[in-house]
Amino acid sequence: MSVKAEQFPFPFTEDRYAYSNNSSLQKPARSVTMTDRYLEEIQLKRELLQANHQRCFRSLPLSLESQWEAMRRIFNELAENEPEHFSFEKRGNEYRFQNLLLGEEERFKYRDLSSIERQPLDIAGRHVQEDLIIMGDRHDGLFLEAGQLCFPSNWSLTFVLGMDFKSIHTPVPGITHKDFIGKVERFISRIRQNEAWERKNWSMTISNKLDTPLETYANWGKLRLQVTDENVGELVHLRVEVQRLLRLPLTNDILFTIHTYLLSLNDLIRNDLWLKRLYTTIQFLSDDIAEYKGIALYKNELMQFLEKTLSEKGISL
Amino acid sequence: MTEFQNNKRILIFSDQSYLLQANEKVRELTEEGYQCEVVSMPVSSNKAEQLLAQQPLGSLVWIYSEEDSAQAIEYAARNAGFSKNEIWINKSSEQNTRIFCSQCHHINEISSAEMFECERCHIKLDPSNHYSIYHKS
Ligand code: HEM
């Protein structure tokens, strides 16, 4: 499910890529945003949740307080920023959220589980394009305590439930080098109440499939072997995750949201600067990261395609 | 176990069946410059807590024991202020390793780290070292 190029958050600001804490403070603090793919993506999410609820939603009981807080926060944000599509009203302890795009409403009594049929995060996530994760901020670190995750890039929510921040990142090559991941965790633990930070993470997906969980790797992973010189521009998509970290003021936990965008190479190369940056990034990508991101299998086809396009367009590096 | 590299003192709890293994480890660690003390189990929780409380800051706790008694020591160590990263529990190579199936979430108990087939969904699994304390697999 690709997005229009104008709405695509191109991730590279330089010609080389290295892991860095590329987070920036957001003003105003937003945890969710909308694109014109809203309706299709919500529909896809709902289908995935219907078919594989256990895979897409997990929570520990102690996350409930933060889930309530996150739901209220998200509904508030939607109503404030997109008043033509959403409204959110409060009467005493009773709330009513209306989603005019879907013709739906959610009513609940705050912190009263008997007033809702699903867990709060599982309700909120059905109205936004983002995947939603609650990271509990405990005295000895951050732990993944709840999530609604429909569009992961090759990881399993069930596996990382209850896991600490550093262990979640074990598979990422070089991530402990110079204590990078330790520094990131300390950075997150210092985020102040109501502050939101944003960063972009990127990878590549074959086809415009948003849902690439570890659980179904056997189905989508093999597509990487089908890339040829002829189909690379159409099949290979740059996948960008805009990730936001927001400190929930009541529980002090972190709401981590992931908005995933896909753009095919054919669409991407229309922009000369993007083409150039993607080329140099892939060129200098270390082998272990190329392997981790699954690019190694078709890197030759990819490089040839980008080189050919650069020369056709007469762009020098 | 890279997190442990800069720490110098290790308090090792071991029950009888693991003593050989623990002693072997102590030899290696001593050569690497660690100071090790071995406490043989069973040990009362009072005694364990007392020993744990006496350790200087930055010490580590290693436990060679079966699940239940290991958990009791771990609990005592957490109470004494040790963080999760400072406590290591024997995951004996002779015992079965628990491997979480990435496709169906079934936990397989296998004895080697070679490629194998998940006993529930039959997908081929190539075990990685990504470990979940929560799933203990
Ligand atoms: C607090 C919320 C966060 C959660 C829940 C989270 C979770 C994850 C997960 C599940 C993966 C995939 C690991 C795998 O392959 O199994 C990942 C990858 C990664 N994470 Fe995080 N992460 C968080 C925040 C961050 C932040 C703030 C940074 C950096 C500033 C970061 C840097 C990375 C990097 C560099 C990768 C590898 C991505 C790639 O190369 O495709 N993460 N993260």
Short mmCIF file of C-alpha atoms and ligand atoms in Angstrom, two decimals:
data_model
loop_
_atom_site.label_atom_id
_atom_site.label_comp_id
_atom_site.label_asym_id
_atom_site.label_seq_id
_atom_site.Cartn_x
_atom_site.Cartn_y
_atom_site.Cartn_z
CA MET A 1 0.00 0.00 0.00
CA SER A 2 2.10 2.89 -1.25
CA VAL A 3 1.62 6.50 -0.41
CA LYS A 4 1.82 9.50 -2.77
CA ALA A 5 5.33 10.82 -3.14
CA GLU A 6 4.32 14.21 -1.68
CA GLN A 7 3.36 12.50 1.57
CA PHE A 8 6.42 10.27 1.70
CA PRO A 9 8.82 11.06 4.58
CA PHE A 10 12.09 10.53 2.73
CA PRO A 11 14.57 9.50 5.44
CA PHE A 12 18.04 10.34 4.19
CA THR A 13 19.45 13.72 5.01
CA GLU A 14 22.97 12.77 4.04
CA ASP A 15 24.58 10.48 1.52
CA ARG A 16 25.81 7.94 4.06
CA TYR A 17 23.92 5.92 6.56
CA ALA A 18 24.94 5.00 10.07
CA TYR A 19 22.80 4.25 13.09
CA SER A 20 22.36 7.46 15.00
CA ASN A 21 19.92 8.91 17.42
CA ASN A 22 18.18 10.87 14.69
CA SER A 23 15.33 11.97 16.95
CA SER A 24 13.95 15.48 16.96
CA LEU A 25 11.57 17.21 19.32
CA GLN A 26 8.10 17.76 17.87
CA LYS A 27 6.19 20.97 18.36
CA PRO A 28 3.29 20.55 18.73
CA ALA A 29 3.66 17.11 20.28
CA ARG A 30 1.87 14.63 18.02
CA SER A 31 1.72 10.89 18.33
CA VAL A 32 -0.52 10.19 15.33
CA THR A 33 -1.03 11.71 11.88
CA MET A 34 -3.16 10.92 8.82
CA THR A 35 -2.43 10.41 5.14
CA ASP A 36 -4.81 9.92 2.24
CA ARG A 37 -4.36 6.16 2.67
CA TYR A 38 -6.34 6.34 5.90
CA LEU A 39 -9.39 4.34 4.87
CA GLU A 40 -7.50 1.54 3.10
CA GLU A 41 -5.00 1.12 5.89
CA ILE A 42 -7.66 1.08 8.60
CA GLN A 43 -9.54 -1.54 6.65
CA LEU A 44 -6.42 -3.67 6.30
CA LYS A 45 -5.68 -3.30 10.00
CA ARG A 46 -9.14 -4.43 10.95
CA GLU A 47 -8.89 -7.46 8.70
CA LEU A 48 -5.57 -8.42 10.24
CA LEU A 49 -6.93 -7.96 13.75
CA GLN A 50 -9.96 -10.03 12.90
CA ALA A 51 -7.95 -12.87 11.40
CA ASN A 52 -4.95 -12.87 13.78
CA HIS A 53 -5.86 -11.07 16.95
CA GLN A 54 -3.27 -12.86 19.07
CA ARG A 55 -0.51 -11.90 16.69
CA CYS A 56 -1.55 -8.25 16.42
CA PHE A 57 -2.54 -7.36 19.97
CA ARG A 58 -0.77 -8.30 23.18
CA SER A 59 -0.70 -6.77 26.62
CA LEU A 60 0.37 -7.40 30.18
CA PRO A 61 -2.22 -6.59 32.86
CA LEU A 62 -0.06 -3.86 34.37
CA SER A 63 -0.27 -1.85 31.13
CA LEU A 64 -3.97 -1.06 31.52
CA GLU A 65 -3.51 2.31 33.17
CA SER A 66 -1.22 3.50 30.38
CA GLN A 67 -3.54 2.04 27.79
CA TRP A 68 -6.38 4.18 29.10
CA GLU A 69 -4.16 7.21 29.10
CA ALA A 70 -2.92 6.49 25.58
CA MET A 71 -6.43 6.02 24.21
CA ARG A 72 -7.66 9.29 25.68
CA ARG A 73 -4.58 11.08 24.41
CA ILE A 74 -4.99 9.71 20.87
CA PHE A 75 -8.70 10.52 20.65
CA ASN A 76 -8.00 14.00 21.93
CA GLU A 77 -5.30 14.55 19.35
CA LEU A 78 -7.48 13.33 16.50
CA ALA A 79 -10.36 15.60 17.51
CA GLU A 80 -8.10 18.62 17.96
CA ASN A 81 -6.14 18.21 14.75
CA GLU A 82 -8.81 16.84 12.42
CA PRO A 83 -12.06 18.31 13.77
CA GLU A 84 -13.82 17.74 10.46
CA HIS A 85 -13.31 13.99 10.82
CA PHE A 86 -13.32 13.31 14.56
CA SER A 87 -14.90 14.59 17.74
CA PHE A 88 -14.29 13.78 21.38
CA GLU A 89 -16.59 14.85 24.18
CA LYS A 90 -16.50 14.39 27.89
CA ARG A 91 -19.39 14.46 30.33
CA GLY A 92 -18.27 13.70 33.86
CA ASN A 93 -16.37 10.45 33.58
CA GLU A 94 -18.11 9.48 30.35
CA TYR A 95 -16.48 9.99 27.01
CA ARG A 96 -17.73 9.81 23.46
CA PHE A 97 -15.37 9.62 20.47
CA GLN A 98 -16.83 9.93 17.00
CA ASN A 99 -15.09 8.87 13.83
CA LEU A 100 -17.02 10.53 11.02
CA LEU A 101 -14.89 8.97 8.29
CA LEU A 102 -15.93 5.51 9.41
CA GLY A 103 -19.33 6.43 10.81
CA GLU A 104 -18.41 4.88 14.16
CA GLU A 105 -18.37 5.94 17.75
CA GLU A 106 -16.69 4.72 20.91
CA ARG A 107 -18.25 5.39 24.29
CA PHE A 108 -16.55 4.60 27.56
CA LYS A 109 -16.25 5.48 31.20
CA TYR A 110 -12.65 6.36 31.86
CA ARG A 111 -10.80 3.55 33.67
CA ASP A 112 -13.95 1.44 33.86
CA LEU A 113 -13.21 -1.81 32.07
CA SER A 114 -16.82 -2.86 32.18
CA SER A 115 -17.64 0.01 29.84
CA ILE A 116 -15.53 -1.32 26.95
CA GLU A 117 -15.43 -4.55 25.00
CA ARG A 118 -11.77 -4.48 24.05
CA GLN A 119 -8.68 -3.21 25.79
CA PRO A 120 -8.15 0.54 25.35
CA LEU A 121 -5.08 0.32 23.11
CA ASP A 122 -6.88 -2.21 20.95
CA ILE A 123 -9.73 0.28 20.53
CA ALA A 124 -7.55 3.33 19.87
CA GLY A 125 -5.40 1.52 17.32
CA ARG A 126 -8.41 0.76 15.17
CA HIS A 127 -8.85 4.47 14.43
CA VAL A 128 -5.29 5.38 13.50
CA GLN A 129 -2.83 4.28 10.82
CA GLU A 130 -0.04 3.88 13.38
CA ASP A 131 0.97 0.76 15.23
CA LEU A 132 0.91 1.49 18.96
CA ILE A 133 3.30 0.27 21.64
CA ILE A 134 3.37 0.98 25.37
CA MET A 135 6.83 0.93 26.91
CA GLY A 136 6.54 0.78 30.69
CA ASP A 137 9.17 2.94 32.35
CA ARG A 138 10.25 0.84 35.34
CA HIS A 139 13.05 1.65 37.73
CA ASP A 140 15.42 -0.67 35.88
CA GLY A 141 14.56 0.27 32.31
CA LEU A 142 11.91 0.30 29.64
CA PHE A 143 9.79 -2.79 29.00
CA LEU A 144 7.37 -3.58 26.23
CA GLU A 145 4.09 -3.98 28.09
CA ALA A 146 1.40 -3.69 25.43
CA GLY A 147 1.08 -3.28 21.71
CA GLN A 148 -1.25 -3.28 18.78
CA LEU A 149 1.03 -4.15 15.92
CA CYS A 150 -0.29 -4.89 12.44
CA PHE A 151 2.56 -3.68 10.21
CA PRO A 152 5.85 -4.84 11.75
CA SER A 153 9.04 -5.10 9.78
CA ASN A 154 9.99 -8.68 10.49
CA TRP A 155 9.48 -8.89 14.25
CA SER A 156 7.06 -10.61 16.56
CA LEU A 157 5.03 -8.74 19.16
CA THR A 158 4.36 -11.94 21.08
CA PHE A 159 8.06 -12.68 21.33
CA VAL A 160 9.04 -9.25 22.63
CA LEU A 161 6.13 -8.84 25.05
CA GLY A 162 7.59 -8.18 28.49
CA MET A 163 11.07 -7.72 27.05
CA ASP A 164 13.43 -4.90 28.03
CA PHE A 165 14.49 -2.24 25.54
CA LYS A 166 18.04 -3.50 25.06
CA SER A 167 17.07 -7.13 24.58
CA ILE A 168 14.45 -6.15 22.00
CA HIS A 169 17.29 -4.73 19.93
CA THR A 170 19.64 -7.73 20.18
CA PRO A 171 19.15 -8.79 16.53
CA VAL A 172 20.24 -5.39 15.16
CA PRO A 173 23.89 -5.63 14.05
CA GLY A 174 26.32 -3.32 15.81
CA ILE A 175 23.62 -1.78 18.00
CA THR A 176 25.60 -2.23 21.21
CA HIS A 177 28.71 -0.66 19.65
CA LYS A 178 29.88 2.21 21.87
CA ASP A 179 26.81 1.49 23.98
CA PHE A 180 24.60 3.07 21.30
CA ILE A 181 21.43 1.34 22.47
CA GLY A 182 22.20 2.12 26.13
CA LYS A 183 22.47 5.79 25.22
CA VAL A 184 19.19 5.68 23.33
CA GLU A 185 17.49 4.12 26.34
CA ARG A 186 18.84 6.85 28.60
CA PHE A 187 17.67 9.44 26.10
CA ILE A 188 14.15 7.98 26.20
CA SER A 189 14.14 7.84 29.97
CA ARG A 190 14.78 11.59 30.03
CA ILE A 191 11.86 12.51 27.75
CA ARG A 192 9.66 14.86 29.68
CA GLN A 193 5.93 14.70 30.23
CA ASN A 194 3.88 15.48 27.14
CA GLU A 195 7.01 15.82 25.03
CA ALA A 196 7.04 13.94 21.74
CA TRP A 197 10.16 13.00 19.77
CA GLU A 198 10.19 11.75 16.24
CA ARG A 199 12.63 9.68 14.26
CA LYS A 200 12.66 7.81 10.97
CA ASN A 201 13.71 4.25 10.48
CA TRP A 202 14.03 2.69 7.05
CA SER A 203 14.23 -0.63 5.34
CA MET A 204 13.08 -2.19 2.07
CA THR A 205 10.09 -4.35 1.30
CA ILE A 206 9.40 -6.39 -1.79
CA SER A 207 5.86 -5.52 -2.94
CA ASN A 208 3.71 -2.91 -1.28
CA LYS A 209 2.84 -5.14 1.65
CA LEU A 210 2.63 -3.34 4.98
CA ASP A 211 2.13 -6.42 7.12
CA THR A 212 5.44 -8.24 7.20
CA PRO A 213 5.49 -9.88 10.64
CA LEU A 214 8.08 -12.46 11.60
CA GLU A 215 5.28 -15.00 11.91
CA THR A 216 4.58 -14.99 8.16
CA TYR A 217 8.18 -14.59 7.00
CA ALA A 218 7.89 -17.88 5.10
CA ASN A 219 5.30 -16.21 2.82
CA TRP A 220 6.82 -12.81 2.13
CA GLY A 221 10.57 -13.36 2.75
CA LYS A 222 10.94 -15.46 -0.40
CA LEU A 223 9.81 -12.56 -2.60
CA ARG A 224 13.31 -11.21 -2.12
CA LEU A 225 14.52 -13.95 -4.41
CA GLN A 226 12.17 -12.87 -7.17
CA VAL A 227 13.75 -9.48 -7.81
CA THR A 228 15.14 -9.21 -11.37
CA ASP A 229 16.63 -6.39 -13.45
CA GLU A 230 13.24 -6.05 -15.13
CA ASN A 231 10.97 -5.84 -12.07
CA VAL A 232 13.18 -4.14 -9.46
CA GLY A 233 11.68 -0.65 -9.91
CA GLU A 234 8.17 -1.95 -9.44
CA LEU A 235 8.75 -4.62 -6.78
CA VAL A 236 11.23 -2.98 -4.44
CA HIS A 237 9.79 -0.37 -2.07
CA LEU A 238 11.55 1.93 0.32
CA ARG A 239 9.88 1.40 3.67
CA VAL A 240 10.01 4.26 6.15
CA GLU A 241 8.72 4.16 9.69
CA VAL A 242 8.03 7.51 11.28
CA GLN A 243 8.33 6.66 14.95
CA ARG A 244 7.17 8.91 17.75
CA LEU A 245 7.93 8.69 21.43
CA LEU A 246 5.59 10.47 23.81
CA ARG A 247 5.79 10.54 27.59
CA LEU A 248 2.36 9.95 29.10
CA PRO A 249 2.09 12.38 32.01
CA LEU A 250 -0.05 10.35 34.43
CA THR A 251 1.57 6.93 34.28
CA ASN A 252 4.96 8.25 33.16
CA ASP A 253 5.15 5.45 30.56
CA ILE A 254 6.10 5.90 26.92
CA LEU A 255 3.66 5.70 24.05
CA PHE A 256 5.66 4.62 20.99
CA THR A 257 3.84 4.97 17.68
CA ILE A 258 4.99 3.72 14.29
CA HIS A 259 3.56 5.11 11.06
CA THR A 260 4.76 3.04 8.12
CA TYR A 261 5.09 4.39 4.58
CA LEU A 262 6.01 2.55 1.39
CA LEU A 263 7.12 4.03 -1.91
CA SER A 264 8.10 2.02 -4.98
CA LEU A 265 11.48 2.72 -6.54
CA ASN A 266 9.75 3.71 -9.77
CA ASP A 267 7.98 6.50 -7.87
CA LEU A 268 11.01 7.38 -5.79
CA ILE A 269 13.40 7.93 -8.70
CA ARG A 270 11.25 10.74 -10.07
CA ASN A 271 12.93 12.88 -7.45
CA ASP A 272 16.58 13.39 -8.47
CA LEU A 273 17.83 14.19 -4.99
CA TRP A 274 16.12 11.12 -3.51
CA LEU A 275 17.56 8.92 -6.23
CA LYS A 276 21.05 10.21 -5.57
CA ARG A 277 20.80 9.81 -1.82
CA LEU A 278 19.32 6.36 -1.98
CA TYR A 279 22.09 5.29 -4.33
CA THR A 280 24.92 6.50 -2.14
CA THR A 281 23.27 5.12 0.98
CA ILE A 282 22.95 1.64 -0.49
CA GLN A 283 26.44 1.88 -1.92
CA PHE A 284 28.01 2.52 1.47
CA LEU A 285 25.73 0.28 3.50
CA SER A 286 27.75 -2.21 5.52
CA ASP A 287 27.27 -5.88 4.68
CA ASP A 288 25.83 -6.81 8.05
CA ILE A 289 23.17 -4.10 7.89
CA ALA A 290 22.35 -5.00 4.26
CA GLU A 291 21.96 -8.58 5.43
CA TYR A 292 19.82 -7.58 8.42
CA LYS A 293 17.53 -5.46 6.27
CA GLY A 294 17.25 -8.31 3.76
CA ILE A 295 18.76 -6.22 0.94
CA ALA A 296 21.79 -8.44 0.41
CA LEU A 297 19.76 -10.89 -1.68
CA TYR A 298 18.99 -8.37 -4.42
CA LYS A 299 21.61 -5.69 -3.86
CA ASN A 300 23.18 -6.21 -7.30
CA GLU A 301 19.91 -5.75 -9.17
CA LEU A 302 19.11 -2.75 -7.01
CA MET A 303 22.47 -1.04 -7.59
CA GLN A 304 22.36 -1.67 -11.33
CA PHE A 305 18.88 -0.20 -11.54
CA LEU A 306 19.87 2.94 -9.63
CA GLU A 307 23.08 3.37 -11.66
CA LYS A 308 21.22 2.97 -14.92
CA THR A 309 18.61 5.54 -13.85
CA LEU A 310 21.25 8.00 -12.71
CA SER A 311 23.03 7.79 -16.02
CA GLU A 312 19.81 8.04 -18.04
CA LYS A 313 18.98 11.20 -16.16
CA GLY A 314 22.52 12.51 -16.59
CA ILE A 315 22.97 12.94 -12.83
CA SER A 316 26.53 12.90 -11.58
CA LEU A 317 27.32 12.15 -7.97
CA MET B 1 27.89 -11.68 28.24
CA THR B 2 29.57 -8.49 27.25
CA GLU B 3 27.76 -6.48 29.93
CA PHE B 4 29.82 -8.22 32.58
CA GLN B 5 33.24 -7.33 31.28
CA ASN B 6 34.14 -4.45 33.50
CA ASN B 7 32.95 -5.96 36.73
CA LYS B 8 35.38 -7.64 39.02
CA ARG B 9 33.60 -9.50 41.77
CA ILE B 10 31.29 -12.44 41.26
CA LEU B 11 29.32 -14.28 43.90
CA ILE B 12 28.45 -17.74 42.62
CA PHE B 13 25.67 -19.89 44.03
CA SER B 14 25.79 -23.48 42.95
CA ASP B 15 23.99 -26.61 43.98
CA GLN B 16 25.82 -29.92 44.27
CA SER B 17 25.04 -31.18 40.79
CA TYR B 18 26.59 -28.11 39.19
CA LEU B 19 29.63 -27.74 41.42
CA LEU B 20 32.04 -29.16 38.87
CA GLN B 21 30.76 -26.85 36.20
CA ALA B 22 30.84 -23.89 38.57
CA ASN B 23 34.39 -24.62 39.67
CA GLU B 24 35.53 -24.93 36.10
CA LYS B 25 34.02 -21.51 35.41
CA VAL B 26 35.70 -20.05 38.49
CA ARG B 27 39.07 -21.16 37.16
CA GLU B 28 38.45 -19.41 33.87
CA LEU B 29 37.14 -16.28 35.50
CA THR B 30 39.98 -16.06 37.96
CA GLU B 31 42.40 -16.15 35.05
CA GLU B 32 40.51 -13.29 33.49
CA GLY B 33 41.00 -11.28 36.68
CA TYR B 34 37.68 -11.77 38.42
CA GLN B 35 37.39 -12.45 42.13
CA CYS B 36 34.98 -15.28 42.65
CA GLU B 37 33.36 -16.72 45.72
CA VAL B 38 31.36 -19.94 45.52
CA VAL B 39 28.49 -20.60 47.89
CA SER B 40 27.22 -24.14 47.78
CA MET B 41 23.52 -24.70 47.88
CA PRO B 42 21.16 -25.38 49.55
CA VAL B 43 21.51 -22.18 51.46
CA SER B 44 18.88 -20.56 53.66
CA SER B 45 17.35 -17.40 52.27
CA ASN B 46 18.54 -15.49 55.33
CA LYS B 47 22.09 -16.56 54.72
CA ALA B 48 21.82 -15.79 51.02
CA GLU B 49 20.45 -12.33 51.71
CA GLN B 50 23.19 -11.66 54.21
CA LEU B 51 25.91 -12.65 51.73
CA LEU B 52 24.34 -10.66 48.97
CA ALA B 53 24.08 -7.57 51.11
CA GLN B 54 27.80 -7.75 51.86
CA GLN B 55 28.86 -7.54 48.22
CA PRO B 56 30.43 -4.29 47.07
CA LEU B 57 28.59 -2.22 44.48
CA GLY B 58 29.08 -3.47 40.93
CA SER B 59 29.39 -7.13 41.95
CA LEU B 60 27.66 -9.83 39.98
CA VAL B 61 25.63 -12.83 41.00
CA TRP B 62 25.77 -16.13 39.12
CA ILE B 63 23.44 -18.97 39.88
CA TYR B 64 24.03 -22.60 38.95
CA SER B 65 20.91 -24.42 39.97
CA GLU B 66 17.55 -25.81 38.92
CA GLU B 67 14.68 -23.47 38.20
CA ASP B 68 12.95 -23.22 41.61
CA SER B 69 15.93 -22.68 43.86
CA ALA B 70 17.53 -20.46 41.21
CA GLN B 71 14.46 -18.28 41.31
CA ALA B 72 14.63 -18.02 45.10
CA ILE B 73 18.23 -16.76 44.91
CA GLU B 74 17.38 -14.44 42.06
CA TYR B 75 14.56 -13.02 44.13
CA ALA B 76 16.86 -12.51 47.12
CA ALA B 77 19.41 -10.80 44.87
CA ARG B 78 16.79 -8.47 43.39
CA ASN B 79 15.74 -7.61 46.95
CA ALA B 80 19.33 -6.89 47.82
CA GLY B 81 19.40 -4.32 45.02
CA PHE B 82 21.00 -6.26 42.17
CA SER B 83 19.62 -5.35 38.77
CA LYS B 84 18.58 -7.91 36.19
CA ASN B 85 21.79 -7.36 34.25
CA GLU B 86 23.84 -8.23 37.28
CA ILE B 87 22.28 -11.62 37.79
CA TRP B 88 23.03 -14.54 35.53
CA ILE B 89 21.32 -17.87 35.81
CA ASN B 90 22.87 -21.02 34.47
CA LYS B 91 21.33 -22.08 31.24
CA SER B 92 23.22 -25.31 31.13
CA SER B 93 24.31 -26.44 27.72
CA GLU B 94 23.52 -30.02 28.72
CA GLN B 95 19.93 -29.16 29.37
CA ASN B 96 17.43 -28.55 26.66
CA THR B 97 17.19 -25.10 25.20
CA ARG B 98 13.75 -23.59 24.82
CA ILE B 99 13.26 -22.28 21.30
CA PHE B 100 10.34 -20.00 20.54
CA CYS B 101 8.81 -20.69 17.14
CA SER B 102 8.69 -17.48 15.14
CA GLN B 103 5.71 -18.71 13.15
CA CYS B 104 3.32 -20.36 15.63
CA HIS B 105 4.80 -19.25 19.02
CA HIS B 106 5.14 -22.83 20.26
CA ILE B 107 8.08 -23.31 22.60
CA ASN B 108 10.19 -26.30 21.49
CA GLU B 109 12.63 -27.94 23.86
CA ILE B 110 15.65 -29.06 21.91
CA SER B 111 19.12 -30.16 22.83
CA SER B 112 21.23 -28.63 20.06
CA ALA B 113 21.30 -25.31 18.32
CA GLU B 114 21.10 -26.78 14.83
CA MET B 115 18.32 -26.17 12.37
CA PHE B 116 15.21 -28.17 13.32
CA GLU B 117 11.53 -28.43 12.58
CA CYS B 118 8.95 -26.90 14.93
CA GLU B 119 7.02 -29.77 16.51
CA ARG B 120 3.73 -27.94 16.17
CA CYS B 121 3.69 -26.12 12.82
CA HIS B 122 6.62 -27.93 11.13
CA ILE B 123 8.34 -24.82 9.81
CA LYS B 124 12.15 -25.07 9.68
CA LEU B 125 13.75 -23.02 12.46
CA ASP B 126 17.30 -21.79 12.66
CA PRO B 127 17.71 -20.77 16.32
CA SER B 128 19.12 -17.32 17.07
CA ASN B 129 20.46 -15.99 20.35
CA HIS B 130 17.59 -13.48 20.73
CA TYR B 131 16.43 -14.33 24.24
CA SER B 132 13.25 -13.38 26.09
CA ILE B 133 13.38 -13.45 29.87
CA TYR B 134 9.60 -13.31 29.81
CA HIS B 135 9.20 -16.47 27.71
CA LYS B 136 12.46 -17.95 29.04
CA SER B 137 13.23 -18.94 25.45
C1 HEM C 1 10.87 2.74 22.69
C2 HEM C 1 10.43 2.19 21.65
C3 HEM C 1 11.13 1.28 20.69
C4 HEM C 1 10.75 0.00 20.43
C5 HEM C 1 9.57 -0.75 21.04
C6 HEM C 1 11.68 -0.50 19.42
C7 HEM C 1 11.60 -1.77 18.87
C8 HEM C 1 12.39 -2.23 17.85
C9 HEM C 1 12.24 -3.51 17.21
C10 HEM C 1 11.21 -4.56 17.59
C11 HEM C 1 13.17 -3.61 16.24
C12 HEM C 1 13.39 -4.80 15.32
C13 HEM C 1 14.34 -5.76 15.98
C14 HEM C 1 14.39 -7.11 15.28
O1 HEM C 1 14.93 -7.18 14.18
O2 HEM C 1 13.87 -8.09 15.87
C15 HEM C 1 13.91 -2.37 16.23
C16 HEM C 1 14.94 -2.07 15.37
C17 HEM C 1 15.72 -0.93 15.48
N1 HEM C 1 15.59 0.06 16.43
FE1 HEM C 1 14.15 0.23 17.82
N2 HEM C 1 12.59 0.47 19.11
C18 HEM C 1 12.30 1.57 19.85
C19 HEM C 1 12.97 2.77 19.82
C20 HEM C 1 14.12 3.00 19.12
C21 HEM C 1 14.85 4.24 19.12
C22 HEM C 1 14.44 5.49 19.89
C23 HEM C 1 15.95 4.05 18.34
C24 HEM C 1 17.08 4.99 17.97
C25 HEM C 1 17.24 6.21 18.31
C26 HEM C 1 15.87 2.70 17.80
C27 HEM C 1 16.78 2.15 16.91
C28 HEM C 1 16.57 1.00 16.20
C29 HEM C 1 17.37 0.59 15.06
C30 HEM C 1 18.56 1.35 14.47
C31 HEM C 1 16.82 -0.61 14.59
C32 HEM C 1 17.26 -1.40 13.37
C33 HEM C 1 16.37 -0.97 12.25
C34 HEM C 1 16.81 -1.40 10.86
O3 HEM C 1 17.99 -1.33 10.55
O4 HEM C 1 15.91 -1.74 10.06
N3 HEM C 1 14.77 2.09 18.29
N4 HEM C 1 13.41 -1.55 17.23
#
